[in-house]
Short mmCIF file of C-alpha atoms in Angstrom, two decimals:
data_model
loop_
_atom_site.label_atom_id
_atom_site.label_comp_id
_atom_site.label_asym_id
_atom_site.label_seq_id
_atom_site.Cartn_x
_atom_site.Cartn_y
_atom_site.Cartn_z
CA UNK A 299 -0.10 19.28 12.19
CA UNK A 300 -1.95 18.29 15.33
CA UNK A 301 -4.41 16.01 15.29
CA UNK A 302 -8.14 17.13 15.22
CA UNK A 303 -11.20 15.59 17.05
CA UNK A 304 -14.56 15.15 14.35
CA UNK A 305 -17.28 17.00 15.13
CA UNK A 306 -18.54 14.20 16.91
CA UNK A 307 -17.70 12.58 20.04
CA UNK A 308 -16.46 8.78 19.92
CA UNK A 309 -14.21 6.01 21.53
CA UNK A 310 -10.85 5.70 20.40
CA UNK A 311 -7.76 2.74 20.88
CA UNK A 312 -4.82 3.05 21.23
CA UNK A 313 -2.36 0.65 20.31
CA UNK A 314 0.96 -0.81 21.90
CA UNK A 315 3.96 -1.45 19.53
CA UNK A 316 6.37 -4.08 20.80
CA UNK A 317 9.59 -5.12 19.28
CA UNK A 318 9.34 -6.93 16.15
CA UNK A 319 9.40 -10.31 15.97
CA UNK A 320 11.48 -13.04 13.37
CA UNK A 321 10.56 -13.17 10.06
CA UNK A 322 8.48 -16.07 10.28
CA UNK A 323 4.86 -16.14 11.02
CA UNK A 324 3.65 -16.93 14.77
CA UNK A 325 1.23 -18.98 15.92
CA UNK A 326 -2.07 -17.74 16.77
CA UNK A 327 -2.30 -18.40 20.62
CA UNK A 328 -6.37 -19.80 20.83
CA UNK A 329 -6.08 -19.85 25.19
CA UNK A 330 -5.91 -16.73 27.67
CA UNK A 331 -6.02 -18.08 31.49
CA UNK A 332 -7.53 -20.77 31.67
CA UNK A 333 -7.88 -21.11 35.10
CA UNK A 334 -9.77 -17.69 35.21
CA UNK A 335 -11.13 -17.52 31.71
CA UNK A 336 -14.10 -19.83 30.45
CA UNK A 337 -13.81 -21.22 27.40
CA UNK A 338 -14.90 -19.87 24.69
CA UNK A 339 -17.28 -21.65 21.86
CA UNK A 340 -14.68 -22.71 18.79
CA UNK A 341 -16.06 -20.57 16.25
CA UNK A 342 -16.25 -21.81 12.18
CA UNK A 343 -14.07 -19.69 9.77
CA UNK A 344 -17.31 -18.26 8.74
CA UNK A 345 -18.63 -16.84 12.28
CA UNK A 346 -15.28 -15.12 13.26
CA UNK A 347 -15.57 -13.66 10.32
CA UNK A 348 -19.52 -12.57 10.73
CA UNK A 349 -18.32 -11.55 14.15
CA UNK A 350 -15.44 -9.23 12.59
CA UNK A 351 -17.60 -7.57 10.45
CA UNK A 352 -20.45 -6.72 13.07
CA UNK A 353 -17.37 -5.55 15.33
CA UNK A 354 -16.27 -2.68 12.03
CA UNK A 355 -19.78 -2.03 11.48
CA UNK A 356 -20.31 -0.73 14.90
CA UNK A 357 -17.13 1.17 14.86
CA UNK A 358 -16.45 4.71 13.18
CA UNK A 359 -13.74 5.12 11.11
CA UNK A 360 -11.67 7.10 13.18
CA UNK A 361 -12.01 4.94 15.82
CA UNK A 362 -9.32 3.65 14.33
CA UNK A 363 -6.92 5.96 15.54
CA UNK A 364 -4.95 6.53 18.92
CA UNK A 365 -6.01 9.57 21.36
CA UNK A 366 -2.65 11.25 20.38
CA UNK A 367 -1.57 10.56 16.95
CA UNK A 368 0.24 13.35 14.06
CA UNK A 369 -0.42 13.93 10.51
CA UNK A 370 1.45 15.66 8.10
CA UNK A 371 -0.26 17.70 5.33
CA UNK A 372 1.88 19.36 2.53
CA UNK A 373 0.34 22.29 0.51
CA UNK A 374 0.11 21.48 -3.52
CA UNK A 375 2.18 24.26 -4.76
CA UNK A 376 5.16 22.59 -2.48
CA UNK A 377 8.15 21.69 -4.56
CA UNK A 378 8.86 17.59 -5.02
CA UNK A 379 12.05 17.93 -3.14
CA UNK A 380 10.75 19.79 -0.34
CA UNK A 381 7.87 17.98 0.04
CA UNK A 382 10.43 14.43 -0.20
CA UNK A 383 12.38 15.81 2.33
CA UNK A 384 9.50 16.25 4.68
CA UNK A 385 8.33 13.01 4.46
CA UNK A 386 11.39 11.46 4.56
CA UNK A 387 12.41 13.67 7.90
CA UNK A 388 8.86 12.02 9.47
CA UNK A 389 9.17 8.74 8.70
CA UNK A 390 6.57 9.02 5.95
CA UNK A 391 5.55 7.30 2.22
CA UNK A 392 2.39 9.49 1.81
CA UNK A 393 0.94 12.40 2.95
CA UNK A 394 -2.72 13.99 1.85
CA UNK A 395 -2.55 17.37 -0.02
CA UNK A 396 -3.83 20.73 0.63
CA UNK A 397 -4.76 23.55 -1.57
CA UNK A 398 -4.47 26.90 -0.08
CA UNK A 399 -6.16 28.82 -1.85
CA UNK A 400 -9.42 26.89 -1.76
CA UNK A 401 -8.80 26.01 1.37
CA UNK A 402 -9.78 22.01 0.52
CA UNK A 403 -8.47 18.39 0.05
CA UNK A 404 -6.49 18.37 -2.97
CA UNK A 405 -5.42 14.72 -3.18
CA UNK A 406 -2.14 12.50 -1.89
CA UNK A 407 0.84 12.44 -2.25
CA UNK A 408 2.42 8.68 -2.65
CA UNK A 409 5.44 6.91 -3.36
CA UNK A 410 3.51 5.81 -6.75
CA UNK A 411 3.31 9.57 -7.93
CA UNK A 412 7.68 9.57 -7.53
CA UNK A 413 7.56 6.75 -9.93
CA UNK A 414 5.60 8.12 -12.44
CA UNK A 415 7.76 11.51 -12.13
CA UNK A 416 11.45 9.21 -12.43
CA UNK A 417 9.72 7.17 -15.21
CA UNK A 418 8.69 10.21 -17.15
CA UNK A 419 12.75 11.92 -16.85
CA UNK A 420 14.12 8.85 -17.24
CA UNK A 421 13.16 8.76 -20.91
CA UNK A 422 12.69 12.33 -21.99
CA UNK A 423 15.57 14.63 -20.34
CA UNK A 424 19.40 13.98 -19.17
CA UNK A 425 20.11 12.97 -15.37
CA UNK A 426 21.20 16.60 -14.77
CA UNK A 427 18.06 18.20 -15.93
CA UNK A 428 15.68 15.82 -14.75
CA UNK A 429 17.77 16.76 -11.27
CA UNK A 430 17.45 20.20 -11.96
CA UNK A 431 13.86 19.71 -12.66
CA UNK A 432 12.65 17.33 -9.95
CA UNK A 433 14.35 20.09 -7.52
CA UNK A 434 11.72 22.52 -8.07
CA UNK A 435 9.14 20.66 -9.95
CA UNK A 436 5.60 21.39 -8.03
CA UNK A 437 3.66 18.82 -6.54
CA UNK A 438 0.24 20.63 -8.42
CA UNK A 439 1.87 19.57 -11.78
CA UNK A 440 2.30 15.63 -11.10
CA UNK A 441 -1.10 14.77 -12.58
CA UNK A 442 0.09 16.13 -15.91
CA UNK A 443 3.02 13.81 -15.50
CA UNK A 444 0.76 10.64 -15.46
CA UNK A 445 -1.21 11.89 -18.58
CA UNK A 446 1.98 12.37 -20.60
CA UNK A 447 3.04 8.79 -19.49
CA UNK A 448 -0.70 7.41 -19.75
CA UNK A 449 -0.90 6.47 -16.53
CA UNK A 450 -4.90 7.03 -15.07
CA UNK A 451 -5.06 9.81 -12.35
CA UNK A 452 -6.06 8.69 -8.87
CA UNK A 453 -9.42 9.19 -7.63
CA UNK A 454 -9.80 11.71 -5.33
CA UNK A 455 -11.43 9.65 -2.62
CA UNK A 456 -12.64 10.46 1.42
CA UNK A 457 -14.70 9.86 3.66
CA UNK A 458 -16.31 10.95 6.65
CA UNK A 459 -14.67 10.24 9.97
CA UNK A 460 -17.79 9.56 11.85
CA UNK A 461 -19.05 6.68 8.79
CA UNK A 462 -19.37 2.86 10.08
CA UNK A 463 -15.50 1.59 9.44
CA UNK A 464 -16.97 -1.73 7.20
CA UNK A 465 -18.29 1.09 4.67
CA UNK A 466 -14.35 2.54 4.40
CA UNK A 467 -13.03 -0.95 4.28
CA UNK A 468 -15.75 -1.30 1.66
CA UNK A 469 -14.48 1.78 -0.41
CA UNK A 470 -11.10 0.82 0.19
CA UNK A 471 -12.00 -2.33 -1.72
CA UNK A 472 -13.95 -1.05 -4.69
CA UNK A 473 -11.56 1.05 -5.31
CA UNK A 474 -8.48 -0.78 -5.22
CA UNK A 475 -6.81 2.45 -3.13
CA UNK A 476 -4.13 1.63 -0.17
CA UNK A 477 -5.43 4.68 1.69
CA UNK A 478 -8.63 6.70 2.26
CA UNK A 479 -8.74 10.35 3.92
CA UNK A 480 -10.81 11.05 6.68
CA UNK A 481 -12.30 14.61 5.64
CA UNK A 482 -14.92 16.73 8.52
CA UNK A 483 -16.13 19.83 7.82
CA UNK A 484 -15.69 22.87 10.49
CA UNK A 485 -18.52 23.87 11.96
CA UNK A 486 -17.63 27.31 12.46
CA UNK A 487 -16.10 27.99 8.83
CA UNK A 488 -17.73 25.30 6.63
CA UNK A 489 -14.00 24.54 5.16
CA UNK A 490 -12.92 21.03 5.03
CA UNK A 491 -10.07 19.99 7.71
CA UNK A 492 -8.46 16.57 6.75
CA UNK A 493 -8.63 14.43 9.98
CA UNK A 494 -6.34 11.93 9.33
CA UNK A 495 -5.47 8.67 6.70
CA UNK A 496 -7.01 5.50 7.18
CA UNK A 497 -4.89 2.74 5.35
CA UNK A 498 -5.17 -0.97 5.18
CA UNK A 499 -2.46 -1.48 7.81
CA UNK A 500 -4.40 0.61 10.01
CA UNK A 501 -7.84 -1.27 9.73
CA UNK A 502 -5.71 -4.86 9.74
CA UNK A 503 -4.23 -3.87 13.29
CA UNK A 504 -7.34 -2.45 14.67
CA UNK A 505 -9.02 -5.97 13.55
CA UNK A 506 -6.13 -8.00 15.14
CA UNK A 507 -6.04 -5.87 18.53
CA UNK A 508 -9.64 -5.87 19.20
CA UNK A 509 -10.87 -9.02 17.43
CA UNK A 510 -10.60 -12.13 19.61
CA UNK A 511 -11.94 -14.14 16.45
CA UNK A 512 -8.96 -13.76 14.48
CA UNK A 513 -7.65 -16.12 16.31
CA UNK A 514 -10.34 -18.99 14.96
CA UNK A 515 -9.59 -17.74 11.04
CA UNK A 516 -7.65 -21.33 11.26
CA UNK A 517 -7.93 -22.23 7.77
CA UNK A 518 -5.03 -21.79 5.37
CA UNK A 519 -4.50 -18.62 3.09
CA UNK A 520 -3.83 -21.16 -0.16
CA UNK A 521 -7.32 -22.85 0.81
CA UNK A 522 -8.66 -19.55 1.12
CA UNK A 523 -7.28 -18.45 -1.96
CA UNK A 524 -5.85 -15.86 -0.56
CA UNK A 525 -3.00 -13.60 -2.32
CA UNK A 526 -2.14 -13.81 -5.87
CA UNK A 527 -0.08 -17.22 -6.56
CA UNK A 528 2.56 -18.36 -9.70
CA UNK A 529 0.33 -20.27 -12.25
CA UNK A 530 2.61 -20.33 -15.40
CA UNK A 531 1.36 -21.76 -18.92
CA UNK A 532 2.56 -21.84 -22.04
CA UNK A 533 1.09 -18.72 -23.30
CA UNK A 534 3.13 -16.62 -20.75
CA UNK A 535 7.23 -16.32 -21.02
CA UNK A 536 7.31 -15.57 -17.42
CA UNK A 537 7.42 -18.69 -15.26
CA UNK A 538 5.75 -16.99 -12.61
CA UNK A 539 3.02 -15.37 -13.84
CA UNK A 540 1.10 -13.45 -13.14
CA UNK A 541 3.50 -12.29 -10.36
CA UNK A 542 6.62 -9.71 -11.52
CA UNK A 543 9.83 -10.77 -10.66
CA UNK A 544 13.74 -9.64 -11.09
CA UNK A 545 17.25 -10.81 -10.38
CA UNK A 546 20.27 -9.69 -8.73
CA UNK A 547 21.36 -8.24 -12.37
CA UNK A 548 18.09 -6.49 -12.74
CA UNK A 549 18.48 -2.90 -13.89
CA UNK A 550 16.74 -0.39 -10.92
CA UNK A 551 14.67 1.14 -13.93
CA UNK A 552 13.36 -2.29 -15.27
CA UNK A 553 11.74 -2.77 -11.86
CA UNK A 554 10.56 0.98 -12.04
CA UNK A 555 9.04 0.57 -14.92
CA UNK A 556 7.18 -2.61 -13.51
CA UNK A 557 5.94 -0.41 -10.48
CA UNK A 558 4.05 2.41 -12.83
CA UNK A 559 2.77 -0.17 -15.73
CA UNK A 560 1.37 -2.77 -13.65
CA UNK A 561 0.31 -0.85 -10.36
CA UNK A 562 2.38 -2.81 -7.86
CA UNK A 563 4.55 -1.93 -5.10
CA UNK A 564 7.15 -4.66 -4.68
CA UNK A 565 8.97 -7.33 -6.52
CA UNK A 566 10.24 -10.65 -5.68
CA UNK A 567 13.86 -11.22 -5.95
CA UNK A 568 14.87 -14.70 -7.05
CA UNK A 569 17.74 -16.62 -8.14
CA UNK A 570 18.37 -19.11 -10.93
CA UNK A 571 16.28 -21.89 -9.41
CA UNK A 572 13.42 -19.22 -8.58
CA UNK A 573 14.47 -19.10 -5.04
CA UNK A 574 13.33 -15.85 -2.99
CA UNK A 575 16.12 -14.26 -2.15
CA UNK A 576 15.30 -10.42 -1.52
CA UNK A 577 12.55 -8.15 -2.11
CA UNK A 578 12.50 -4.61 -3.80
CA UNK A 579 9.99 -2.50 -3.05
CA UNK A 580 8.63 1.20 -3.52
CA UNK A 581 10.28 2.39 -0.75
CA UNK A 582 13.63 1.35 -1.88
CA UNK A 583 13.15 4.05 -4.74
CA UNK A 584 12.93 6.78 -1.87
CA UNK A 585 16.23 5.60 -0.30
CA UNK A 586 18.19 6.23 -3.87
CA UNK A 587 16.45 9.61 -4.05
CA UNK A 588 17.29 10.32 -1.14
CA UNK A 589 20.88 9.85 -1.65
CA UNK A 590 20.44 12.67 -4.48
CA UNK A 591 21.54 10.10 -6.51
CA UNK A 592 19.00 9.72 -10.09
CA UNK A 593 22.06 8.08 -12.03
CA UNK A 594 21.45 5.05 -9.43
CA UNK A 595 18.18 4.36 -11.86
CA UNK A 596 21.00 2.07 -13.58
CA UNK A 597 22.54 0.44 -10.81
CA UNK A 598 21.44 -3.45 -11.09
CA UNK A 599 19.29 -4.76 -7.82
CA UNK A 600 22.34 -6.04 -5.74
CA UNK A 601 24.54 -2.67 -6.21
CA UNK A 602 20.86 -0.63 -4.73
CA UNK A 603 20.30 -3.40 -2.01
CA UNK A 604 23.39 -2.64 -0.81
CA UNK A 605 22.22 1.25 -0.02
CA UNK A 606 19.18 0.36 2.16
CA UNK A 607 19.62 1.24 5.43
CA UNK A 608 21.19 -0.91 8.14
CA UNK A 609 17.57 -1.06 9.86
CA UNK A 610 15.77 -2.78 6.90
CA UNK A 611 13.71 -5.20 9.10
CA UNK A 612 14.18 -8.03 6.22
CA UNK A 613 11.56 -10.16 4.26
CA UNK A 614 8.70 -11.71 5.65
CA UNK A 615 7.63 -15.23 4.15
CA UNK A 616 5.03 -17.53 5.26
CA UNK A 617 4.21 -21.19 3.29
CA UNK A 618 1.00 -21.73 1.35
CA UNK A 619 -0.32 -23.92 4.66
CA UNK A 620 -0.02 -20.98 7.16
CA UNK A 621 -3.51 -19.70 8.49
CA UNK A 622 -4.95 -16.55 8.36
CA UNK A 623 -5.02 -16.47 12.18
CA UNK A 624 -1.22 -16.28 12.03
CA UNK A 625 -1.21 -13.41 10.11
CA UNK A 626 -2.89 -11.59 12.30
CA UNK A 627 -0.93 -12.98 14.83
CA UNK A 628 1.90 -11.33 13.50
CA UNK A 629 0.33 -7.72 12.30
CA UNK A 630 -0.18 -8.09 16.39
CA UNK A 631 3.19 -7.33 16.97
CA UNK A 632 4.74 -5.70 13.81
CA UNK A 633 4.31 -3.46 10.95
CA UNK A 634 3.85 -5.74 7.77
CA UNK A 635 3.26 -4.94 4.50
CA UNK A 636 3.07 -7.91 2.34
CA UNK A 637 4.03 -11.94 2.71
CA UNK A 638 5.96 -13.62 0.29
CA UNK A 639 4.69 -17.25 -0.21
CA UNK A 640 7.51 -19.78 -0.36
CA UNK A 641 7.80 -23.74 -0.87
CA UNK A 642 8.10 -24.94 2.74
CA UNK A 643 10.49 -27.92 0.96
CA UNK A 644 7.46 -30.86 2.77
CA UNK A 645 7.88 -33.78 0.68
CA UNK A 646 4.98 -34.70 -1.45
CA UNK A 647 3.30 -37.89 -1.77
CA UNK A 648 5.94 -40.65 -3.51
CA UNK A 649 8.33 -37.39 -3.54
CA UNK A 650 12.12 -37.85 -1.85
CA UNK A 651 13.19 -35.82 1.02
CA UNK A 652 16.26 -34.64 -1.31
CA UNK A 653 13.63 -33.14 -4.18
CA UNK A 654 11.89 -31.62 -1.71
CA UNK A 655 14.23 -29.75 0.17
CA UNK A 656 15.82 -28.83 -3.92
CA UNK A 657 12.41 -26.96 -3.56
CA UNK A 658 12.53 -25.17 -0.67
CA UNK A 659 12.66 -21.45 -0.41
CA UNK A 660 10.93 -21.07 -3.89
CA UNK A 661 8.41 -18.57 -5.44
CA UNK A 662 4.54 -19.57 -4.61
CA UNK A 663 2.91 -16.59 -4.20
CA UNK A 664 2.15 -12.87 -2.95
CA UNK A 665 -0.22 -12.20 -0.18
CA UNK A 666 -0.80 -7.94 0.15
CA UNK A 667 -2.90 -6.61 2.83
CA UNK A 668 -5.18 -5.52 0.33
CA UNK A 669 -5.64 -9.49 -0.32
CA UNK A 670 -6.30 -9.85 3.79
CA UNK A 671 -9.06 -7.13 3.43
CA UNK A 672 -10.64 -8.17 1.19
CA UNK A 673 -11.07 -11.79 2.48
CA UNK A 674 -12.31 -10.77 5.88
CA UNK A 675 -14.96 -7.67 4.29
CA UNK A 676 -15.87 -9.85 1.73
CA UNK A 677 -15.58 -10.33 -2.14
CA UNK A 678 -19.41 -9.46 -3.19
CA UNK A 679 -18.03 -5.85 -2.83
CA UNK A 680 -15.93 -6.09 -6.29
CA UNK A 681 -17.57 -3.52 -9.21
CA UNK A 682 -14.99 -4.79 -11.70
CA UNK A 683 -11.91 -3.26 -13.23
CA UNK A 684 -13.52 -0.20 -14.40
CA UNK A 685 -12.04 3.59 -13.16
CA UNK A 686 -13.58 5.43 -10.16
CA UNK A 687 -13.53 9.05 -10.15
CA UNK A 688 -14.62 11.56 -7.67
CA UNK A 689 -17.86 10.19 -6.67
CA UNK A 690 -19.81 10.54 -3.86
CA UNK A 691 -18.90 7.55 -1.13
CA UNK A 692 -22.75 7.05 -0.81
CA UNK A 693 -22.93 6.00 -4.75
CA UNK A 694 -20.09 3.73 -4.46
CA UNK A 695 -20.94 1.80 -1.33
CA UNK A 696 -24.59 1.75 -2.96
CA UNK A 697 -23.15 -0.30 -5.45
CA UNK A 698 -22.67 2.70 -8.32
CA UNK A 699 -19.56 2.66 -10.40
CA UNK A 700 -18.16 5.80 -12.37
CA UNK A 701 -16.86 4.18 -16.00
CA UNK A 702 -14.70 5.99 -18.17
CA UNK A 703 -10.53 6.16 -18.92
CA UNK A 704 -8.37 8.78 -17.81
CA UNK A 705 -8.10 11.18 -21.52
CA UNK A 706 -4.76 10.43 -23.11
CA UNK A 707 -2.09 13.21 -23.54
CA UNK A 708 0.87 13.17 -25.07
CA UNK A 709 4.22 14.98 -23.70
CA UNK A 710 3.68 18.06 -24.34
CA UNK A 711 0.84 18.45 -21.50
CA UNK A 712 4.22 17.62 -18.81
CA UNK A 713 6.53 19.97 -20.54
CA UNK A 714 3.63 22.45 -20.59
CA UNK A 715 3.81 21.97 -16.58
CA UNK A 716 6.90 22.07 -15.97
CA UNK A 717 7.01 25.55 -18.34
CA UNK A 718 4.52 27.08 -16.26
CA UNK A 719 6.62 25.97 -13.06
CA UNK A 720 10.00 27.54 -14.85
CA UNK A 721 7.85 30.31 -15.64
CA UNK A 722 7.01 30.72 -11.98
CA UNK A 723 10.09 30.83 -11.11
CA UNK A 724 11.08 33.63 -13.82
CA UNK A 725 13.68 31.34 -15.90
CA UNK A 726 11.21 31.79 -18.90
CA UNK A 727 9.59 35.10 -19.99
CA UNK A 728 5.93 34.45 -19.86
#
């Protein structure tokens, strides 16, 4: 659908998306033209990011956006598969909802509600009628999905376009949500009209295009304590925890099942010697549906690798001594989604050259955008681990939580769901 002004008038940027750089992470560049430009004051970690924040409280959120920009909307009584297909056709891995009837937001549509939908088939139905199913299963019906597999429902979330941009970052935060709609109201009709999605990506490049003080963030994202890094103990099997990892012989499924219980979105890939070696994400889950093939659930890692698409742009890494100016350095000039923190194999004090480079290439740590965001905004905006529902964005930004689990529900609530869909489509007399 086209893009829609707010009722408001504003300023909007535009960006400029050059070729993608190596997988490494630049240098932040600290000079323009010198013989032209004055020199800027060096400005502490601290006052760029003071700076930054003044900068995204003076901007709205959809300033955000480019003049010219499209958004794709699917209605909520779409089918899965149609509504797959259209994302997949644009390039997409979310897209908000509409309902029709009341003629309002209705929630999004994510790569997180396909995993809940192949983890619920995988272990209740055969490949052919979770196939079947999937085909014309409606997007309206997910939610009972997640209660079957106990997984709490989203929060149905927005925000006003014309609100100060550090209050959506803010929201963003509290939250713990990749994405935020921008929702106006028509004037004329008093309906809502969904503007657009503002995601983390989105605020990150706005930051690095129009912040000069990004380029002073010098200090490094381990100092910073930035990301979530391997700190393995005795009480914990896994020798990288609290990060999730798999091998080459991984089953798809086991990683699937890692993606809906603990709420992540990719997966290191390392070898014997806890090398990085690949990364699987979300997105590699679309490329296997989109092949039509759900028996691929129990292909291992290296047989579903092998079916990404010739583009796949690789895995970025970055060592625990890279700054945070050098990650914005590189969100500058390419689409990023997450760093993977390796051992940059520098000997240690007393340590051999030979041990160190035996060491190079291996797990650290994970550094999401979300991390990023949260640095630069600020970490007195955590409320704690409790669930958000639909509250208003005023209450949460004023520091109000809403408490409380999503209820429980067994299977029958799904097959219920997908009844009333069969129904619907007259295979079973009402």
């Amino acid at each position: 659908m086209p893009a829609r002004r707010p009722s408001h008038t504003m300023q909007t940027f535009g960006f400029n998306h050059p070729t993608a750089p190596p997988s490494h992470l630049p240098v932040a560049s600290t000079s323009t033209s010198e013989s032209t430009t004055p020199k800027r004051k060096k400005l502490t970690h601290a006052e760029a990011l003071e700076q930054i924040r003044t900068f995204l409280r003076s901007q709205s959120s959809y300033d955000v956006f480019p003049v010219s920009f499209r958004l794709i909307v699917l209605d909520h009584h779409l089918v899965v598969k149609k509504a797959l297909n259209t994302m997949l056709q644009n390039g997409v891995v979310s897209a908000p909802l509409w309902d029709s009837e009341k003629s309002q937001f209705a929630g999004m549509f994510t790569v997180s509600d396909l995993i809940h939908l192949i983890q619920y088939y995988y272990h209740t139905t055969t490949y052919e009628d979770a196939a079947a199913d999937v085909d014309h299963f409606r997007l309206q019906s997910i939610r009972d999905i997640e209660k079957a597999i106990r997984v709490p429902p989203p929060p149905l979330l927005s925000v006003h376009p014309m609100r100060p941009l550090f209050e959506a970052c803010k929201l963003l935060i509290q939250t713990h949500a990749r994405r935020l709609p921008l929702i106006d109201t028509d004037d004329q009709t008093g309906k809502e009209v969904v503007l657009s999605v503002l995601t983390q990506y989105r605020v990150l490049k706005f930051m690095a295009v129009n912040c000069r003080e990004t380029i002073h963030l010098d200090q490094t994202l381990r100092s910073l304590n930035i990301g979530t890094y391997c700190n393995p103990s005795p009480e914990h099997d896994n020798p990288y925890y609290p990060i999730a990892t798999a091998t080459m012989q991984t089953a798809v499924f086991d990683v699937v099942h890692m993606f809906s219980e603990l709420g992540i979105s990719a997966v290191p890939i390392v070898d014997a010697n806890g090398k990085v070696i690949n990364l699987y994400e979300t997105v590699d889950v679309i490329t296997l549906l989109k092949l039509g093939t759900y028996q691929a659930l129990d292909l291992t890692i290296a047989q579903a690798l092998a079916r990404r698409p010739v583009d796949f742009e690789g895995v970025l890494t970055c060592g625990p001594e890279s700054s945070l100016a050098s990650v914005f350095a590189l969100i500058r000039m390419r689409r990023i989604h997450r760093l993977v923190v390796i051992d940059d194999g520098r000997p240690k004090e007393g340590e051999s050259e030979q041990d160190a480079k035996q060491r190079k290439g291996r797990l650290l740590g994970l550094i999401s955008l979300s991390d990023v965001l949260r640095h630069v905004i600020g970490s007195d905006v955590e409320i704690g681990g409790g669930g958000v529902g639909a509250v208003p964005v005023e209450t949460l930004l004023a520091g109000g939580t809403a408490q409380g689990k999503a209820p429980r529900a067994d299977r029958a609530a799904a097959q219920a769901a997908i009844r009333r869909d069969a129904e619907l489509r007259g295979e079973f007399p009402s």
